[in-house]
CSV table of C-alpha atoms in Angstrom, one decimal:
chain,number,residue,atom,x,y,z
A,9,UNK,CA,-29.8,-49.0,-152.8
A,10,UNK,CA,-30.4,-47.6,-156.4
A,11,UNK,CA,-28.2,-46.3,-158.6
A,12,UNK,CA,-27.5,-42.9,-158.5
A,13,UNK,CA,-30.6,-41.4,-158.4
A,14,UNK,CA,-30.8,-37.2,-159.2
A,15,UNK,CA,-30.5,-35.3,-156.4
A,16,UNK,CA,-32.4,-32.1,-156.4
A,17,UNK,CA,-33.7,-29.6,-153.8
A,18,UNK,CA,-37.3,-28.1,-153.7
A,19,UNK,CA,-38.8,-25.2,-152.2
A,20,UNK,CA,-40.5,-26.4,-148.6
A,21,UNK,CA,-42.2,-24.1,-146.4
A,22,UNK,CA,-39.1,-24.4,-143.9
A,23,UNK,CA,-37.1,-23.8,-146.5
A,24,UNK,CA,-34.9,-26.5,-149.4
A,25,UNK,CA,-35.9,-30.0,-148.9
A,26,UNK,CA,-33.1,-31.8,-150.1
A,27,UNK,CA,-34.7,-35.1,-152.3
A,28,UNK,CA,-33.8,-37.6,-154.2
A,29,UNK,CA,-35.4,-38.3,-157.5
A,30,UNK,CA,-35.6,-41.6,-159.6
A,31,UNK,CA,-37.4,-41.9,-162.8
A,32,UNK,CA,-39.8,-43.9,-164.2
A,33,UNK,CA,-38.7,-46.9,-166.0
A,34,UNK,CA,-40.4,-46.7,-169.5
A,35,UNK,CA,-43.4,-44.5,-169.9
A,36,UNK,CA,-44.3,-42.6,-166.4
A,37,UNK,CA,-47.7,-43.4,-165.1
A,38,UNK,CA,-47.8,-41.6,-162.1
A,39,UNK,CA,-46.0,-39.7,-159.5
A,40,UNK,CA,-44.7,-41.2,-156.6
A,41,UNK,CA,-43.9,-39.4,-153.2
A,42,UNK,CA,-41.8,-41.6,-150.7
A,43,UNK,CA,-41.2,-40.8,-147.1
A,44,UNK,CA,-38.4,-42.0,-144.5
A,45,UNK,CA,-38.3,-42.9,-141.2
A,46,UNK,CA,-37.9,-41.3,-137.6
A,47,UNK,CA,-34.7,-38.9,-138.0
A,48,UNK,CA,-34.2,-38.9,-134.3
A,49,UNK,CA,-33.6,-42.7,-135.0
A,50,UNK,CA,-31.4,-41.7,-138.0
A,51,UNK,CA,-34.1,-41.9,-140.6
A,52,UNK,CA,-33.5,-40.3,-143.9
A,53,UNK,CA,-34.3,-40.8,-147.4
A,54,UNK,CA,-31.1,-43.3,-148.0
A,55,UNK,CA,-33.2,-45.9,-145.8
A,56,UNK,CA,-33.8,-49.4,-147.4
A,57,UNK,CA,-37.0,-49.8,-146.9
A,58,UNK,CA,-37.4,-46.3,-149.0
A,59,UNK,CA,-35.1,-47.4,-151.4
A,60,UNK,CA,-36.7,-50.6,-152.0
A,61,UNK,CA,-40.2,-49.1,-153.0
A,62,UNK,CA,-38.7,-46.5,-155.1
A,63,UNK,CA,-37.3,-49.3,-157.1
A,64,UNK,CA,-40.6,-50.9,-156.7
A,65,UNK,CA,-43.0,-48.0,-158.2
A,66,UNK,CA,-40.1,-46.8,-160.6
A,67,UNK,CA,-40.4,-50.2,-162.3
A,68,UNK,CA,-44.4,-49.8,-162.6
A,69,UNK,CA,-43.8,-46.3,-163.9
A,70,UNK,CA,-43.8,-43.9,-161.0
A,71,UNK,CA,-41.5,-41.1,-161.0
A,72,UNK,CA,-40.4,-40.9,-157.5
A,73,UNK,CA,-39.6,-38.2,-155.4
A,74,UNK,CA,-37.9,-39.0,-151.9
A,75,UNK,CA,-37.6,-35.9,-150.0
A,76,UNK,CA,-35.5,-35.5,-146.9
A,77,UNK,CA,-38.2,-34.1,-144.4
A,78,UNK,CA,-37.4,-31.1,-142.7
A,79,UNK,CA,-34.3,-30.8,-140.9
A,80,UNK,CA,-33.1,-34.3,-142.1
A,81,UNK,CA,-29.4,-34.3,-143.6
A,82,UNK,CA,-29.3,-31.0,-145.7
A,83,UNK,CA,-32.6,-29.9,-146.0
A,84,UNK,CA,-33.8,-27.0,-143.6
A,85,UNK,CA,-36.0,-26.4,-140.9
A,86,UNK,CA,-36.5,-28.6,-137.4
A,87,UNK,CA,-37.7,-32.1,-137.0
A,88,UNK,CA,-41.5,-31.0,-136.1
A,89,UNK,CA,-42.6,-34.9,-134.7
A,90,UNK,CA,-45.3,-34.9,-138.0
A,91,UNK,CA,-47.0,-31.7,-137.6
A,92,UNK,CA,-44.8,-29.8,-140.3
A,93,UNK,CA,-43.6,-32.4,-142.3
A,94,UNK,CA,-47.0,-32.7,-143.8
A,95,UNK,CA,-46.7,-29.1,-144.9
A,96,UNK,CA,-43.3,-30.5,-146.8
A,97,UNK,CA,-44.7,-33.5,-148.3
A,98,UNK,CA,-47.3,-30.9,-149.8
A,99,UNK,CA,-44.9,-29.0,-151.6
A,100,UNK,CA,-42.9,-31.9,-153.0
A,101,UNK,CA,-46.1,-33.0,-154.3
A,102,UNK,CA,-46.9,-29.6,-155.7
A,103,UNK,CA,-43.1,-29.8,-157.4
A,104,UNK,CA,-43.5,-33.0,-158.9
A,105,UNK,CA,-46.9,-32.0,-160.3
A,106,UNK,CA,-45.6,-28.7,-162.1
A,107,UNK,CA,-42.7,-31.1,-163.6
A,108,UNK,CA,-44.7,-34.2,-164.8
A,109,UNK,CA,-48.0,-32.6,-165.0
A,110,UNK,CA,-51.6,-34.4,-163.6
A,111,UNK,CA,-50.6,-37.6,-163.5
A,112,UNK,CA,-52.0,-40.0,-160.8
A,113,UNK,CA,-50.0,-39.5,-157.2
A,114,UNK,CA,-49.4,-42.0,-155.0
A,115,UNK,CA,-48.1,-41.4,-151.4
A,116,UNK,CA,-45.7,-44.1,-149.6
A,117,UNK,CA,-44.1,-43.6,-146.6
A,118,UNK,CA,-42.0,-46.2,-143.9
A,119,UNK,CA,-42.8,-46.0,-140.0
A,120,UNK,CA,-42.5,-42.7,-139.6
A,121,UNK,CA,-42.7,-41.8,-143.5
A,122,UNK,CA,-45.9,-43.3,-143.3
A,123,UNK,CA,-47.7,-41.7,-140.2
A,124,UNK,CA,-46.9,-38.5,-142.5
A,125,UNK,CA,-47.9,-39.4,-145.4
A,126,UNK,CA,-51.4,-40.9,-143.8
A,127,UNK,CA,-52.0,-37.7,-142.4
A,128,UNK,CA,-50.6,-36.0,-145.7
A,129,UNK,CA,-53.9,-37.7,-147.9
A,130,UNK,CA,-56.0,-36.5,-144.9
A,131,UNK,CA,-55.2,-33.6,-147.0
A,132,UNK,CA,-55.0,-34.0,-149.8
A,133,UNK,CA,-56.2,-36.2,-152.9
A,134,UNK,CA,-54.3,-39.4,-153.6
A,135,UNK,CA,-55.2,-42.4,-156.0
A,136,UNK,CA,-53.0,-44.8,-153.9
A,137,UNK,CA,-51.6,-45.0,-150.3
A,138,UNK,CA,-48.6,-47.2,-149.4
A,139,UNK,CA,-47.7,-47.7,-145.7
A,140,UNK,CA,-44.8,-49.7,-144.5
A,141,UNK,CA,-45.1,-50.4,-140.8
A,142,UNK,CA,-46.8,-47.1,-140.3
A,143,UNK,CA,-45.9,-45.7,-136.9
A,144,UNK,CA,-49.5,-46.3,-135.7
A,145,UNK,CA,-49.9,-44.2,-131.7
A,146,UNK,CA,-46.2,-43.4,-131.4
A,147,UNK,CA,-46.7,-39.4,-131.6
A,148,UNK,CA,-49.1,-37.3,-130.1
A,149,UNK,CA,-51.0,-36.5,-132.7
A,150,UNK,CA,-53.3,-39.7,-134.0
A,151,UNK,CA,-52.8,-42.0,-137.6
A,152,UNK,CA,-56.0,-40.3,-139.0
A,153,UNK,CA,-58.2,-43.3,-140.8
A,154,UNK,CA,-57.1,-43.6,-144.6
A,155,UNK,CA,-59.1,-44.8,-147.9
A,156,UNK,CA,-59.8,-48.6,-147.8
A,157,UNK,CA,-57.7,-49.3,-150.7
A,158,UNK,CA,-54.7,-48.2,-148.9
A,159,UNK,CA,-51.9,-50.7,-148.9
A,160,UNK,CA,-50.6,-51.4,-145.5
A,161,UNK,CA,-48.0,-54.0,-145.0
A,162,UNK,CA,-46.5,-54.8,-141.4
A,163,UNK,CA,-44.1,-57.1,-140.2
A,164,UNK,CA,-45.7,-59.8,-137.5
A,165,UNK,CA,-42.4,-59.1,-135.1
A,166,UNK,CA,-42.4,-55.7,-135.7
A,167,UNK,CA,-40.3,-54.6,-132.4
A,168,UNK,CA,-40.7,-50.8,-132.8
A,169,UNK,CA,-44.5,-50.6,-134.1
A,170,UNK,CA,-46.4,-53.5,-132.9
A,171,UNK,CA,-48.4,-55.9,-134.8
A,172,UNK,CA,-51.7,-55.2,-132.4
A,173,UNK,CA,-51.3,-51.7,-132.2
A,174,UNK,CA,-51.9,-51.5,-136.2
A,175,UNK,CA,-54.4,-54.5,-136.1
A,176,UNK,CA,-55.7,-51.6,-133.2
A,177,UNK,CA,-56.3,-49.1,-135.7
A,178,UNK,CA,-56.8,-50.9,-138.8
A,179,UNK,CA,-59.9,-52.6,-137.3
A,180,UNK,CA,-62.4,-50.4,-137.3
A,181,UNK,CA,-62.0,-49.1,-140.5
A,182,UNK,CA,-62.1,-52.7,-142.1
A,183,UNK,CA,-58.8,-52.6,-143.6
A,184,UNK,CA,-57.0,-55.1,-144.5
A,185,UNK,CA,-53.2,-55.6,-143.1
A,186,UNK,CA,-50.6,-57.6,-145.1
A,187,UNK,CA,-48.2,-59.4,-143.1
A,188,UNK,CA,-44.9,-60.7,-143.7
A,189,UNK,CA,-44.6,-63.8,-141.1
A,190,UNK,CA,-41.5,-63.9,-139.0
A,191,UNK,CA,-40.3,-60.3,-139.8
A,192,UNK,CA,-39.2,-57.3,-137.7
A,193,UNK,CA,-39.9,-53.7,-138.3
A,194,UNK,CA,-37.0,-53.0,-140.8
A,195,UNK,CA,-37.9,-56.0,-143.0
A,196,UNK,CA,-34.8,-57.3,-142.8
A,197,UNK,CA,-33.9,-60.1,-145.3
A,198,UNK,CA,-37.6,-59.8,-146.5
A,199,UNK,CA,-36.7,-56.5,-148.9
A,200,UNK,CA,-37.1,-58.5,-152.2
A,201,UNK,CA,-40.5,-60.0,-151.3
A,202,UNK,CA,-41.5,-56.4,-150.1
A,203,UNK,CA,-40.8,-55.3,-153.3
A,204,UNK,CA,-42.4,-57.8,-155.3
A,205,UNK,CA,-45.6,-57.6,-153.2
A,206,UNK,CA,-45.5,-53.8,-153.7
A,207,UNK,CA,-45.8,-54.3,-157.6
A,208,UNK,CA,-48.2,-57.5,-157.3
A,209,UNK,CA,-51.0,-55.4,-155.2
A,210,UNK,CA,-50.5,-52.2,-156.7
């Protein structure tokens, strides 16, 4: 967990989206927009995984924005199964951008976080893309192919998103999957090399 990030809410078209925000360390580089898991598996922005790349990017620079997607702990508006939360992600995006001005964005998102924010940069421009064992063909609408310097990183046991099922996906786009040996979907006990491989490839 970090310490005591800023908690703020901003404007989403549901209505507040309640987000937590951790500076950059040092001079600010870029803008970073995190996303948490599944809510109806109790996903929220508090999630390790989340956590641990916000400490990750803030320490490269990135001023970090982890929103609480729509209807996830106080923010407004109904779980919408990655239709609407795109939409959210948007407007976080355009927040941080009127507070830190045209700096380079980067989206990141875990499981579910990152079957948003895949579809999010479908949409939108991003200069990097950071997906933590993306929810690859768990909803009905499909992980849209992403930019080939995207950085995906999976865990071999992955019990909730399987290994395949990204390989699946990844394939045919020729992108290359980093994966941590031995470890499940929540990277347990891996958090610290997660982090560390977030700053080496970034």
């Amino acid at each position: 967990m970090l310490k005591r990030p800023d908690s703020l809410d901003i404007a989403g078209p549901a209505g507040k989206l309640s987000t937590l925000f951790v500076p950059a360390q040092g001079e600010s580089r870029g803008i970073a927009v995190i996303c948490h898991p599944n809510p109806l598996q109790g996903g929220t922005n508090t999630n390790k995984v989340v956590q641990t790349a916000a400490k990750a990017l803030s320490q490269l620079g990135y001023a970090c924005y982890l929103p609480n997607l729509r209807g996830v702990g106080d923010s407004d508006g109904e779980h919408d199964h990655g239709a609407g939360e795109v939409d959210d992600v948007i407007a976080v995006v355009d927040y941080a951008k009127g507070v830190h001005g045209e700096l380079p964005l980067a989206l990141a998102g875990f499981s579910f976080g990152g079957f948003v924010v895949a579809r999010t940069r479908a949409r939108i421009d991003a200069d990097k893309l950071l997906l933590m064992g993306v929810a690859v063909g768990k909803y009905a609408i499909p992980t849209p192919e992403v930019p080939a310097d995207t950085l995906v990183i999976h865990g071999e046991e992955d019990e909730v998103i399987p290994l395949s099922a990204v390989m699946d996906w990844a394939r045919p786009q020729g992108l290359p999957v980093v994966v941590f040996p031995g470890t499940g979907h929540f990277f347990h006990g891996k958090l610290v090399p997660l982090a560390k491989m977030i700053q080496r490839c970034w």
